Every structure is written in C-alpha cells, then in structure tokens.
C-alpha cells in the first residue's frame, strides 16, 4: 500500500507538473495575445495607410474635376463671346451690304439717260353732224 509520504510526494510532483503546464499555457497565451495585438496593430496601420491613400486620390480627383469644371466654364464664356462677336459682324455686314446695294441702284438710276418720251395724248374725234331724217312718202 501506499504510504502517506509517497502519496504526498506524488501529489506534490503532480501539483508541480500542473503548475508547470499552467505556467507554460499562460506564457503561450501571453505570447499569442502579443502576436494578435501586433497583428491587429499591423492591420490597423495597413488599413489606415490605405484610407489615407484613398483619401489622397479622392482629393486629387476632386481637384482635377474642379480644374476641368473651371476650364469648361471659361470655354463656355469664350464661346458666348465669340458667338456675340460673330452675330455683330453678320448683322453689320448685312446692313452694309443693304446700304451699298441701295446706294448703287440709286446712283445708277440717277445717272441713266432720261427718256424723252412724249406723253401719249388721246384726242376725242368730233362726231359728224347728224343727217336729216328723210321723210317717208
């Protein structure tokens, strides 16, 4: 049979082994927790840097869009100015052309030789005197 001293010895050895295993498990947990924390930090840093890059690209795209919008606005105002200038020139050319045509025709008509056509006068013919009526026998 076992003597109380052997039992106490085995229990003490068993306690020692259990404590050793528990210590190793705790050390492993601490190591795993440290690794997970390090991994979480790396992921957080990676995601933050990706967010920063995306935000930077978005800001650059917004700046380019704003620049394009400004250029389009400038182009539209230039087009409106050129259209109004073209309209002014066309209207001016039409007025000038009309004035030139009218003055040319007026000048040519005033310089043409006048016709000396005598007016046509129609005279009424005198009516012949009425013949006396013959008496009937």
mmCIF file of C-alpha atoms in Angstrom:
data_model
loop_
_atom_site.group_PDB
_atom_site.id
_atom_site.type_symbol
_atom_site.label_atom_id
_atom_site.label_comp_id
_atom_site.label_asym_id
_atom_site.label_seq_id
_atom_site.Cartn_x
_atom_site.Cartn_y
_atom_site.Cartn_z
ATOM 1 C CA UNK A 1 0.000 0.000 0.000
ATOM 2 C CA UNK A 2 0.914 3.477 -0.367
ATOM 3 C CA UNK A 3 2.252 5.324 2.452
ATOM 4 C CA UNK A 4 1.153 8.825 3.150
ATOM 5 C CA UNK A 5 4.567 10.112 2.317
ATOM 6 C CA UNK A 6 4.534 8.570 -1.139
ATOM 7 C CA UNK A 7 1.081 9.917 -1.767
ATOM 8 C CA UNK A 8 2.164 13.359 -0.651
ATOM 9 C CA UNK A 9 5.247 13.043 -2.831
ATOM 10 C CA UNK A 10 3.155 12.057 -5.904
ATOM 11 C CA UNK A 11 0.634 14.792 -5.157
ATOM 12 C CA UNK A 12 3.449 17.308 -4.819
ATOM 13 C CA UNK A 13 5.015 16.122 -8.062
ATOM 14 C CA UNK A 14 1.619 16.238 -9.785
ATOM 15 C CA UNK A 15 0.989 19.752 -8.447
ATOM 16 C CA UNK A 16 4.415 20.787 -9.719
ATOM 17 C CA UNK A 17 3.704 19.381 -13.187
ATOM 18 C CA UNK A 18 0.238 21.001 -13.256
ATOM 19 C CA UNK A 19 1.705 24.355 -12.222
ATOM 20 C CA UNK A 20 4.446 23.989 -14.816
ATOM 21 C CA UNK A 21 1.880 23.174 -17.574
ATOM 22 C CA UNK A 22 -0.359 26.009 -16.402
ATOM 23 C CA UNK A 23 2.627 28.374 -16.480
ATOM 24 C CA UNK A 24 3.529 27.255 -19.972
ATOM 25 C CA UNK A 25 -0.076 27.673 -21.103
ATOM 26 C CA UNK A 26 -0.190 31.171 -19.598
ATOM 27 C CA UNK A 27 3.125 32.013 -21.274
ATOM 28 C CA UNK A 28 1.751 30.698 -24.564
ATOM 29 C CA UNK A 29 -1.442 32.734 -24.094
ATOM 30 C CA UNK A 30 0.573 35.846 -23.364
ATOM 31 C CA UNK A 31 2.714 35.162 -26.427
ATOM 32 C CA UNK A 32 -0.389 34.566 -28.577
ATOM 33 C CA UNK A 33 -2.035 37.702 -27.205
ATOM 34 C CA UNK A 34 1.105 39.690 -28.014
ATOM 35 C CA UNK A 35 1.122 38.259 -31.540
ATOM 36 C CA UNK A 36 -2.585 39.074 -32.008
ATOM 37 C CA UNK A 37 -2.018 42.600 -30.705
ATOM 38 C CA UNK A 38 0.904 43.011 -33.079
ATOM 39 C CA UNK A 39 -1.209 41.639 -35.957
ATOM 40 C CA UNK A 40 -4.107 43.956 -35.064
ATOM 41 C CA UNK A 41 -1.745 46.923 -34.979
ATOM 42 C CA UNK A 42 -0.266 45.941 -38.348
ATOM 43 C CA UNK A 43 -3.750 45.582 -39.845
ATOM 44 C CA UNK A 44 -4.889 48.860 -38.327
ATOM 45 C CA UNK A 45 -1.798 50.605 -39.708
ATOM 46 C CA UNK A 46 -2.321 48.987 -43.116
ATOM 47 C CA UNK A 47 -5.971 49.969 -43.230
ATOM 48 C CA UNK A 48 -5.162 53.488 -42.073
ATOM 49 C CA UNK A 49 -2.495 53.880 -44.751
ATOM 50 C CA UNK A 50 -4.944 52.543 -47.347
ATOM 51 C CA UNK A 51 -7.583 55.034 -46.122
ATOM 52 C CA UNK A 52 -5.037 57.822 -46.347
ATOM 53 C CA UNK A 53 -4.083 56.813 -49.900
ATOM 54 C CA UNK A 54 -7.740 56.583 -50.962
ATOM 55 C CA UNK A 55 -8.483 59.972 -49.393
ATOM 56 C CA UNK A 56 -5.460 61.454 -51.143
ATOM 57 C CA UNK A 57 -6.565 60.032 -54.501
ATOM 58 C CA UNK A 58 -10.102 61.298 -53.940
ATOM 59 C CA UNK A 59 -8.789 64.761 -53.125
ATOM 60 C CA UNK A 60 -6.625 64.724 -56.256
ATOM 61 C CA UNK A 61 -9.594 63.608 -58.367
ATOM 62 C CA UNK A 62 -11.770 66.342 -56.867
ATOM 63 C CA UNK A 63 -9.078 68.919 -57.653
ATOM 64 C CA UNK A 64 -8.844 67.681 -61.243
ATOM 65 C CA UNK A 65 -12.632 67.742 -61.613
ATOM 66 C CA UNK A 66 -12.729 71.290 -60.258
ATOM 67 C CA UNK A 67 -9.978 72.309 -62.673
ATOM 68 C CA UNK A 68 -11.872 70.753 -65.594
ATOM 69 C CA UNK A 69 -15.101 72.456 -64.494
ATOM 70 C CA UNK A 70 -13.300 75.813 -64.411
ATOM 71 C CA UNK A 71 -11.862 75.220 -67.880
ATOM 72 C CA UNK A 72 -15.305 74.259 -69.217
ATOM 73 C CA UNK A 73 -16.778 77.418 -67.714
ATOM 74 C CA UNK A 74 -14.036 79.506 -69.322
ATOM 75 C CA UNK A 75 -14.605 77.766 -72.654
ATOM 76 C CA UNK A 76 -18.331 78.362 -72.454
ATOM 77 C CA UNK A 77 -17.834 82.075 -71.752
ATOM 78 C CA UNK A 78 -15.366 82.313 -74.633
ATOM 79 C CA UNK A 79 -17.860 80.579 -76.934
ATOM 80 C CA UNK A 80 -20.604 83.000 -75.900
ATOM 81 C CA UNK A 81 -18.281 85.964 -76.516
ATOM 82 C CA UNK A 82 -17.262 84.651 -79.940
ATOM 83 C CA UNK A 83 -20.896 83.960 -80.873
ATOM 84 C CA UNK A 84 -21.918 87.501 -79.961
ATOM 85 C CA UNK A 85 -18.970 88.845 -81.968
ATOM 86 C CA UNK A 86 -19.957 86.743 -84.982
ATOM 87 C CA UNK A 87 -23.568 87.912 -84.727
ATOM 88 C CA UNK A 88 -22.415 91.557 -84.612
ATOM 89 C CA UNK A 89 -20.255 91.068 -87.706
ATOM 90 C CA UNK A 90 -23.021 89.284 -89.634
ATOM 91 C CA UNK A 91 -25.597 91.984 -88.791
ATOM 92 C CA UNK A 92 -23.101 94.719 -89.670
ATOM 93 C CA UNK A 93 -22.255 93.019 -92.962
ATOM 94 C CA UNK A 94 -25.970 92.716 -93.797
ATOM 95 C CA UNK A 95 -26.589 96.424 -93.090
ATOM 96 C CA UNK A 96 -23.521 97.420 -95.064
ATOM 97 C CA UNK A 97 -24.491 95.200 -97.971
ATOM 98 C CA UNK A 98 -28.045 96.573 -97.980
ATOM 99 C CA UNK A 99 -26.835 100.169 -97.835
ATOM 100 C CA UNK A 100 -24.299 99.558 -100.598
ATOM 101 C CA UNK A 101 -26.900 97.903 -102.825
ATOM 102 C CA UNK A 102 -29.458 100.666 -102.301
ATOM 103 C CA UNK A 103 -26.929 103.435 -102.916
ATOM 104 C CA UNK A 104 -25.568 101.706 -106.037
ATOM 105 C CA UNK A 105 -29.023 101.225 -107.506
ATOM 106 C CA UNK A 106 -29.970 104.820 -106.657
ATOM 107 C CA UNK A 107 -26.801 106.128 -108.277
ATOM 108 C CA UNK A 108 -27.279 104.066 -111.420
ATOM 109 C CA UNK A 109 -30.889 105.153 -111.758
ATOM 110 C CA UNK A 110 -29.989 108.798 -111.267
ATOM 111 C CA UNK A 111 -27.207 108.629 -113.880
ATOM 112 C CA UNK A 112 -29.178 106.862 -116.570
ATOM 113 C CA UNK A 113 -30.260 108.989 -119.541
ATOM 114 C CA UNK A 114 -33.782 110.226 -119.093
ATOM 115 C CA UNK A 115 -36.172 109.134 -121.803
ATOM 116 C CA UNK A 116 -37.823 111.901 -123.725
ATOM 117 C CA UNK A 117 -40.964 110.098 -124.452
ATOM 118 C CA UNK A 118 -43.713 112.446 -125.174
ATOM 119 C CA UNK A 119 -46.769 111.713 -123.238
ATOM 120 C CA UNK A 120 -49.423 109.931 -125.166
ATOM 121 C CA UNK A 121 -52.355 112.241 -125.663
ATOM 122 C CA UNK A 122 -55.587 110.872 -126.989
ATOM 123 C CA UNK A 123 -57.915 113.337 -128.665
ATOM 124 C CA UNK A 124 -61.562 112.596 -128.981
ATOM 125 C CA UNK A 125 -62.794 112.635 -132.598
ATOM 126 C CA UNK A 126 -65.530 115.062 -133.385
ATOM 127 C CA UNK A 127 -68.756 113.404 -134.110
ATOM 128 C CA UNK A 128 -70.148 114.009 -137.611
ATOM 129 C CA UNK A 129 -73.300 116.104 -137.775
ATOM 130 C CA UNK A 130 -76.434 114.151 -137.779
ATOM 131 C CA UNK A 131 -78.042 113.721 -141.165
ATOM 132 C CA UNK A 132 -81.587 114.982 -141.532
ATOM 133 C CA UNK A 133 -84.089 112.330 -141.373
ATOM 134 C CA UNK A 134 -85.847 111.532 -144.639
ATOM 135 C CA UNK A 135 -89.493 111.846 -144.826
ATOM 136 C CA UNK A 136 -91.412 108.888 -145.866
ATOM 137 C CA UNK A 137 -93.777 109.388 -148.762
#
